[in-house]
mmCIF file of C-alpha atoms in Angstrom:
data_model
loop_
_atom_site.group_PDB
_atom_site.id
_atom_site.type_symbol
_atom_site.label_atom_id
_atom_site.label_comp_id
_atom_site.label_asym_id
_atom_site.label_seq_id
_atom_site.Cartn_x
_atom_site.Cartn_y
_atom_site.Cartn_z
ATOM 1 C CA UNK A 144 0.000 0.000 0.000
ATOM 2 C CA UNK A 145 1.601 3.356 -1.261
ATOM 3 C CA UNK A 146 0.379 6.528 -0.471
ATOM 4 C CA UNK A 147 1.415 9.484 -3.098
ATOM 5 C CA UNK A 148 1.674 12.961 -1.704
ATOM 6 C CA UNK A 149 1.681 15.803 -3.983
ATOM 7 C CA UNK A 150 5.070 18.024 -4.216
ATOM 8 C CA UNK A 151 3.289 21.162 -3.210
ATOM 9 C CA UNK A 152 2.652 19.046 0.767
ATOM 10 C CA UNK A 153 6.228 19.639 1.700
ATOM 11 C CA UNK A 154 5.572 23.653 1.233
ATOM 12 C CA UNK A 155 1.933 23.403 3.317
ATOM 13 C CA UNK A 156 4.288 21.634 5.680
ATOM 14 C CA UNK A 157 6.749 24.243 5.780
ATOM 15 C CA UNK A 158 4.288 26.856 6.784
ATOM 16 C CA UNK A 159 2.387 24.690 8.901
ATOM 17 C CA UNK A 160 5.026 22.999 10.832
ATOM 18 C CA UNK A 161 2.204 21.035 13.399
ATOM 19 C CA UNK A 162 -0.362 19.868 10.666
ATOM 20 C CA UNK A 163 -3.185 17.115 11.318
ATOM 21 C CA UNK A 164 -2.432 13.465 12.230
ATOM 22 C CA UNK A 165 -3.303 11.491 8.737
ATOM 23 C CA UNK A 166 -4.910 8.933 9.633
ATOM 24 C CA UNK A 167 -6.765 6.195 8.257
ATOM 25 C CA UNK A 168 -8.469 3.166 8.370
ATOM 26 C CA UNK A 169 -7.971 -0.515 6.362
ATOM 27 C CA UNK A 170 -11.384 -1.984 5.586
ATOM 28 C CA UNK A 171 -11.666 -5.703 5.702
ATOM 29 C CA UNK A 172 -8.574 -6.197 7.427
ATOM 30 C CA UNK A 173 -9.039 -9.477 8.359
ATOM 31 C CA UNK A 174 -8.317 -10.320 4.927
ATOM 32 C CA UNK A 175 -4.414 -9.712 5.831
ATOM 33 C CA UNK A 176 -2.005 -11.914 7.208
ATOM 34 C CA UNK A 177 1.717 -10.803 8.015
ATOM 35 C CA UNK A 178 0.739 -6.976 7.985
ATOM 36 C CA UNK A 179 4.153 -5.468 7.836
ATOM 37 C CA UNK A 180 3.642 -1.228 8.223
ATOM 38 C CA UNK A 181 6.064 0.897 7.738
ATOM 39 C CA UNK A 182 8.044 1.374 11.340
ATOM 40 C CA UNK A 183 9.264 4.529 10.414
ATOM 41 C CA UNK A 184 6.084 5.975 9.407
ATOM 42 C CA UNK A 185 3.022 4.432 10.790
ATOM 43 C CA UNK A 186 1.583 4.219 14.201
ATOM 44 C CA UNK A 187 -1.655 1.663 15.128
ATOM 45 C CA UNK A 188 -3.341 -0.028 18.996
ATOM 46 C CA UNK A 189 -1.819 -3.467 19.282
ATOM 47 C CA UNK A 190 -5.346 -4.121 20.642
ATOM 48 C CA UNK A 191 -8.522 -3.472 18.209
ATOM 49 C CA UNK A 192 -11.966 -4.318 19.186
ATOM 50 C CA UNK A 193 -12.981 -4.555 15.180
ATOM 51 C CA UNK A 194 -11.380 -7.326 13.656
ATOM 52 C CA UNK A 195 -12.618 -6.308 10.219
ATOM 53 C CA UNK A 196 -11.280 -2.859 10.349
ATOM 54 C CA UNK A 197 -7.961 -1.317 11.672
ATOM 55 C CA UNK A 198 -6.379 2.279 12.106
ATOM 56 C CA UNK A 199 -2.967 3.574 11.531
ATOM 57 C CA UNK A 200 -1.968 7.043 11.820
ATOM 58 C CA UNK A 201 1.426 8.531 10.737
ATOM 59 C CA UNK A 202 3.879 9.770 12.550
ATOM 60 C CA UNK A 203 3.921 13.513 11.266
ATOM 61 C CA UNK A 204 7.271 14.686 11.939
ATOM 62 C CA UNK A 205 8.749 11.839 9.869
ATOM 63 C CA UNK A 206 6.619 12.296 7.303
ATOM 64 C CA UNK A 207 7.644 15.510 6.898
ATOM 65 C CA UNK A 208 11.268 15.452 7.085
ATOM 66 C CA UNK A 209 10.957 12.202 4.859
ATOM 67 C CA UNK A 210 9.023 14.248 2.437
ATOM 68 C CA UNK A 211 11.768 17.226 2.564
ATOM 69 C CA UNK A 212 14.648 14.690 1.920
ATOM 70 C CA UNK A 213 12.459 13.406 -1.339
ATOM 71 C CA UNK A 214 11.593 16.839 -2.755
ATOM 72 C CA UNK A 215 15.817 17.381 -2.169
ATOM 73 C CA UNK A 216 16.776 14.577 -3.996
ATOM 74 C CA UNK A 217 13.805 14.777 -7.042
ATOM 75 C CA UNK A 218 13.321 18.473 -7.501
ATOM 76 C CA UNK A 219 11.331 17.923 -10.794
ATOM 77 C CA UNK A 220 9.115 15.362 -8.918
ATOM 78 C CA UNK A 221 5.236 16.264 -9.069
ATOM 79 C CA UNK A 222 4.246 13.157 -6.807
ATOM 80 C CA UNK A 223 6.356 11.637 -3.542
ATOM 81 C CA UNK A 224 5.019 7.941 -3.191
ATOM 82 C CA UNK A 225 5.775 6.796 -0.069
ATOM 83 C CA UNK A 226 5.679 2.768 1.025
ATOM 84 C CA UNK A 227 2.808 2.275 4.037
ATOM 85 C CA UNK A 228 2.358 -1.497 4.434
ATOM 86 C CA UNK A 229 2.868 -4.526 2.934
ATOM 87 C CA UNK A 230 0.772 -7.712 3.101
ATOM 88 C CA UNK A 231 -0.249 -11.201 2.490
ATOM 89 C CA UNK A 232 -3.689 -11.508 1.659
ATOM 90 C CA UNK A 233 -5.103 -14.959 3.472
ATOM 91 C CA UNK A 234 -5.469 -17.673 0.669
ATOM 92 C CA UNK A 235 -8.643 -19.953 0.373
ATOM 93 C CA UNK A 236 -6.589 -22.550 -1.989
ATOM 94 C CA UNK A 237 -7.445 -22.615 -5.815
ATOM 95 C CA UNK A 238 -10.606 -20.059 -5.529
ATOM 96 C CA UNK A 239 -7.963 -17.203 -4.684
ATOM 97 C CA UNK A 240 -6.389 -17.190 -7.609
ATOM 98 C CA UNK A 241 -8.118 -14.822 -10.308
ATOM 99 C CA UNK A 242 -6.759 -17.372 -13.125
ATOM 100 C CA UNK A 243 -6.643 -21.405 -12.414
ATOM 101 C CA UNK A 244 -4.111 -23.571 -14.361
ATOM 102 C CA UNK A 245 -4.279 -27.218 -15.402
ATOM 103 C CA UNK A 246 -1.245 -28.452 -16.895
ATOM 104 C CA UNK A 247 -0.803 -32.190 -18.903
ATOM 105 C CA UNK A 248 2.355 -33.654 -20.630
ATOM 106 C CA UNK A 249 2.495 -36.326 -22.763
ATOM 107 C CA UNK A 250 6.196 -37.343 -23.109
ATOM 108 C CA UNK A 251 7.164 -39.969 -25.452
ATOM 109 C CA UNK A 252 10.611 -40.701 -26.767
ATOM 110 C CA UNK A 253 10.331 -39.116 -30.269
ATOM 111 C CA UNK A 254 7.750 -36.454 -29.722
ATOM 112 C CA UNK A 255 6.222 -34.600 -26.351
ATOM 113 C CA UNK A 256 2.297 -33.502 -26.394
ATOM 114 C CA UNK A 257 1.506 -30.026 -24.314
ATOM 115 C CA UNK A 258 -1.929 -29.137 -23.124
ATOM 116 C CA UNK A 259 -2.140 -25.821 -20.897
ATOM 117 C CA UNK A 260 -6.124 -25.240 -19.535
ATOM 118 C CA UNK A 261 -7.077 -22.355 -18.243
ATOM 119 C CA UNK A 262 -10.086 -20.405 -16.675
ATOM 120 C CA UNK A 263 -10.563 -17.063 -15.540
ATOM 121 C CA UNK A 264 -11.827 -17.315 -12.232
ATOM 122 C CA UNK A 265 -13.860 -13.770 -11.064
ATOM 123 C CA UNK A 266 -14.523 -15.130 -7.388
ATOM 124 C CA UNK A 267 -10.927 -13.816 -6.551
ATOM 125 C CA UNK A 268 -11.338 -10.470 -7.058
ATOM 126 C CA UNK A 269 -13.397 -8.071 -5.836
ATOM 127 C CA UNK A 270 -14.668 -6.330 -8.838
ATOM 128 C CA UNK A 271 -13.641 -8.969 -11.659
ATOM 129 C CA UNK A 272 -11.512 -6.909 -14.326
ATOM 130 C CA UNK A 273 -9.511 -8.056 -17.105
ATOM 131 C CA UNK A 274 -5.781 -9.782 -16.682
ATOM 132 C CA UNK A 275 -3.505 -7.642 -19.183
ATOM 133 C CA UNK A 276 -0.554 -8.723 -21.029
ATOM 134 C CA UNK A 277 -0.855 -12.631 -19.899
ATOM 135 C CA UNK A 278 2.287 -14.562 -20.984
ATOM 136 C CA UNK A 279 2.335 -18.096 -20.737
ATOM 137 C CA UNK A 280 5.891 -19.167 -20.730
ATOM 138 C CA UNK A 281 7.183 -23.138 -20.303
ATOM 139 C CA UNK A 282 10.542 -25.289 -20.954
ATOM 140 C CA UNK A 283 10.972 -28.215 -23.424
ATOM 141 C CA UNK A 284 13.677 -30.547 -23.118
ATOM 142 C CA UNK A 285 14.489 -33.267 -25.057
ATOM 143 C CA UNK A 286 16.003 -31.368 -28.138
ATOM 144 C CA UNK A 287 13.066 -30.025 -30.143
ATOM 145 C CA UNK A 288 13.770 -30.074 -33.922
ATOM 146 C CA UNK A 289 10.297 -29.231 -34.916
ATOM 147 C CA UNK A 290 6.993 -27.576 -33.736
ATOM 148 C CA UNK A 291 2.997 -29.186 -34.742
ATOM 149 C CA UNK A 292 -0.099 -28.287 -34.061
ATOM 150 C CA UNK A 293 0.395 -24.763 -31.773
ATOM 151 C CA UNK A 294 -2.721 -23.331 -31.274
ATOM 152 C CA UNK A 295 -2.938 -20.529 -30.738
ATOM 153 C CA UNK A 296 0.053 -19.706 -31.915
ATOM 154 C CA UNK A 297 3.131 -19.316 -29.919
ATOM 155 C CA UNK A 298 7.183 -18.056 -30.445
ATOM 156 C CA UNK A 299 9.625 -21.235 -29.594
ATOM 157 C CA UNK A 300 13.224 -19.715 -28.373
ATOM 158 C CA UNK A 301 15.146 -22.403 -29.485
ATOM 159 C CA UNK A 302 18.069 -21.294 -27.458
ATOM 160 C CA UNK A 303 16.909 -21.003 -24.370
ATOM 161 C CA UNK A 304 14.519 -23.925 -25.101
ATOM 162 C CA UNK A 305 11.097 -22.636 -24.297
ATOM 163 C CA UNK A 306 7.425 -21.288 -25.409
ATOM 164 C CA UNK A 307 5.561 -18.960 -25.021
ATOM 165 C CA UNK A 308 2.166 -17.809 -25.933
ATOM 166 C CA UNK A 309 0.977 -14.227 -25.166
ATOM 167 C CA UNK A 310 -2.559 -13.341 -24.731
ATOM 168 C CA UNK A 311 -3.121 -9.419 -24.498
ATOM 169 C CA UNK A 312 -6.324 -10.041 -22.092
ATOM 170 C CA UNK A 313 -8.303 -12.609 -20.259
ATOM 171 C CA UNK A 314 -11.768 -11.847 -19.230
ATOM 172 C CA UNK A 315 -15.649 -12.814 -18.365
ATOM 173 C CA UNK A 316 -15.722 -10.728 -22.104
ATOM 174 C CA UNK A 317 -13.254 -12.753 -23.698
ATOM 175 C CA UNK A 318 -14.484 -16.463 -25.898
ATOM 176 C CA UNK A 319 -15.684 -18.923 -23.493
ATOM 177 C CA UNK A 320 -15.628 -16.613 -20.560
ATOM 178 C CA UNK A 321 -12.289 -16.638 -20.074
ATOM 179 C CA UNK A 322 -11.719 -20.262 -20.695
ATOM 180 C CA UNK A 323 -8.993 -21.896 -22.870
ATOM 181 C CA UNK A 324 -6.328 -24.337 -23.960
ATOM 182 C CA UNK A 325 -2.671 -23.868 -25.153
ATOM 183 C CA UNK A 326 -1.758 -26.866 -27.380
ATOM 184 C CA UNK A 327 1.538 -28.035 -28.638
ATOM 185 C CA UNK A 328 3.638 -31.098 -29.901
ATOM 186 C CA UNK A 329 7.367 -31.057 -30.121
ATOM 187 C CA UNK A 330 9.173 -33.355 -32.714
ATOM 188 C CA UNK A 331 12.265 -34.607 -30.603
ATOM 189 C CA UNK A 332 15.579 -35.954 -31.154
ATOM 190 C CA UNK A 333 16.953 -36.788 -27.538
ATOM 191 C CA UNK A 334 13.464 -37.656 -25.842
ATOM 192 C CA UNK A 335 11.840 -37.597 -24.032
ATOM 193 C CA UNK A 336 11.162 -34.535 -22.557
ATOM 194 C CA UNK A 337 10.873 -33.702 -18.610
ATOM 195 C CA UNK A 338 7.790 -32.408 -17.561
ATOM 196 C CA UNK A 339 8.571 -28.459 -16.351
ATOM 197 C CA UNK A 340 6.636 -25.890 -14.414
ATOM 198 C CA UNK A 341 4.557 -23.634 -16.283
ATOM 199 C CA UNK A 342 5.145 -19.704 -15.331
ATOM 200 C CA UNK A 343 2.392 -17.268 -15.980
ATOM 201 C CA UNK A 344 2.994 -13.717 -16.185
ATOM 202 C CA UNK A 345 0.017 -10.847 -15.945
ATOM 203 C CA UNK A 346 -1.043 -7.591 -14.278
ATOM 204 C CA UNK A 347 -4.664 -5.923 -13.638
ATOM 205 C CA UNK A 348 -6.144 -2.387 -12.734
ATOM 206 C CA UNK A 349 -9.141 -2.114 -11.249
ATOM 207 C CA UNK A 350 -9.445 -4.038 -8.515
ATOM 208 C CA UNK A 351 -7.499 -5.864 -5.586
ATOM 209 C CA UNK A 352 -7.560 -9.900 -4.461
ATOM 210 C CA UNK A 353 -7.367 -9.011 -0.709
ATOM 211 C CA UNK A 354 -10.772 -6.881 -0.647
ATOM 212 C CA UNK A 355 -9.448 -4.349 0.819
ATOM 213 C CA UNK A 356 -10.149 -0.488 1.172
ATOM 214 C CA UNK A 357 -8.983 2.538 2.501
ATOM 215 C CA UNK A 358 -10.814 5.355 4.009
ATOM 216 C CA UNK A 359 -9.774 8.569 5.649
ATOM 217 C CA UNK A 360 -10.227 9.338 9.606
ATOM 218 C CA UNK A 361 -11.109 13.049 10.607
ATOM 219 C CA UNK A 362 -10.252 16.142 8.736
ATOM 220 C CA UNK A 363 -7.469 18.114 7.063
ATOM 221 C CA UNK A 364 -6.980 15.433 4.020
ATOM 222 C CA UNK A 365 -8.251 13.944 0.946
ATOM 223 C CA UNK A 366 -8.064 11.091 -1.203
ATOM 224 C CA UNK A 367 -8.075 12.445 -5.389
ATOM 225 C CA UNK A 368 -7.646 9.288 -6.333
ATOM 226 C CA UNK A 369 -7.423 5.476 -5.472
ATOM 227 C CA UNK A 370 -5.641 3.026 -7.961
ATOM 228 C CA UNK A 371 -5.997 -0.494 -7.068
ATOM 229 C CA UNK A 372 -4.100 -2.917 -8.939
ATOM 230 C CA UNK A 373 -1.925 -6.818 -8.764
ATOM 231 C CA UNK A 374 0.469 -8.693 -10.779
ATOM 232 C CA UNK A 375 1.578 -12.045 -11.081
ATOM 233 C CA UNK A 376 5.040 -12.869 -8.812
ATOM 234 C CA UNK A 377 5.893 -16.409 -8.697
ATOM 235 C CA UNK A 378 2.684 -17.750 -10.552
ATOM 236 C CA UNK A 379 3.765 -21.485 -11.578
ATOM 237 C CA UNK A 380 1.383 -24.795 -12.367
ATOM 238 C CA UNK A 381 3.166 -28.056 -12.253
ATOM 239 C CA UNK A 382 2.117 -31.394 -14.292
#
């Protein structure tokens, strides 16, 4: 979570050297698991009656000489963004993940059969919103000599030995729902291959997989704008 002040703050806070607490509060908190907020920064009760809610407020003073030191070392800067917390959102297994994988190999000495499945899944997020710039990405052993049947089509790196397929959005709009296959069959010459694990790349605006909001406490600040987004880390599917 990253809060973005505008450059103009650190002159408000030059003028007003003892300006209101910010403070704020998470919504559906209990969605989090290893909360990690910034020590420097943020302040919160160790005790909280509301488990589905929780306030922080920052520690001003830092903030402000924090904010000084930034607008000192990027003078052009219109925006400082400034780290808050970081989090695990509590998993609930397969339905967590905003796109499920099913992988299948069919490895025989002379030739290797790939089948990828996959299915956008909209009970993970909160408001379900398209997966951008999806890149499905697996290695092939076994010395590939020749490529059949790739649907859709994919680019084969023959150096690093690997596909990929790149889909620029997966949906509820897109065919089927969201729901597909990658298929491919590799024409080997020192089969067969090793089944590997298949690494999905993506990102997403819109919307979050932990549920989460943010709200202001009391006066003297505003929210312009709230981005929500996540990306794909380590996103693998084995055989």
């Amino acid at each position: 979570m990253v809060l973005s002040f505008p450059a103009g703050i650190t002159r408000h806070f030059a003028n007003n050297p003892a300006p209101a607490v910010l403070t704020f509060r998470v919504l559906n908190f209990n969605r989090l698991e290893h909360v990690l907020p910034n020590p420097q920064l943020l302040c919160c009760d160790s005790v909280q009656s509301d488990s589905s809610s929780k306030e922080f407020w920052v520690n001003m003073p830092n903030l402000m000489t924090h904010l000084k030191k930034v607008s000192e070392q990027k003078p052009q800067a219109t925006y400082y963004n400034v780290d808050m917390l970081k989090y695990q959102v509590s998993a609930q297994g397969i339905q967590s993940t905003p796109l499920n994988l099913a992988v299948s190999w069919r490895c025989d000495p002379a030739s290797t059969d790939l089948r990828i499945d996959y299915k956008y899944n909209t009970e993970a997020m909160t408001t379900p919103v398209a997966l951008n710039n999806v890149q499905f990405l697996v290695p092939v052993d076994g010395g590939v000599t020749k490529l059949q049947a790739v649907l859709p089509p994919a680019v084969w790196n023959a150096e690093q030995q690997r596909i990929l397929w790149k889909i620029p959005d997966i949906s509820q709009k897109s065919e089927n729902g969201g729901v597909g296959s990658l298929l491919a069959r590799f024409q080997l010459s020192e089969g067969p291959s090793s089944p590997a694990p298949l690494a999905v790349q993506f990102t997403s605006e819109g919307s979050t997989l932990s549920s989460c909001d943010i709200e202001l406490v009391g006066a003297g600040y505003r929210f312009s704008l709230i981005k929500k987004r996540f990306a794909a880390g380590k996103y693998l599917a084995d055989n």
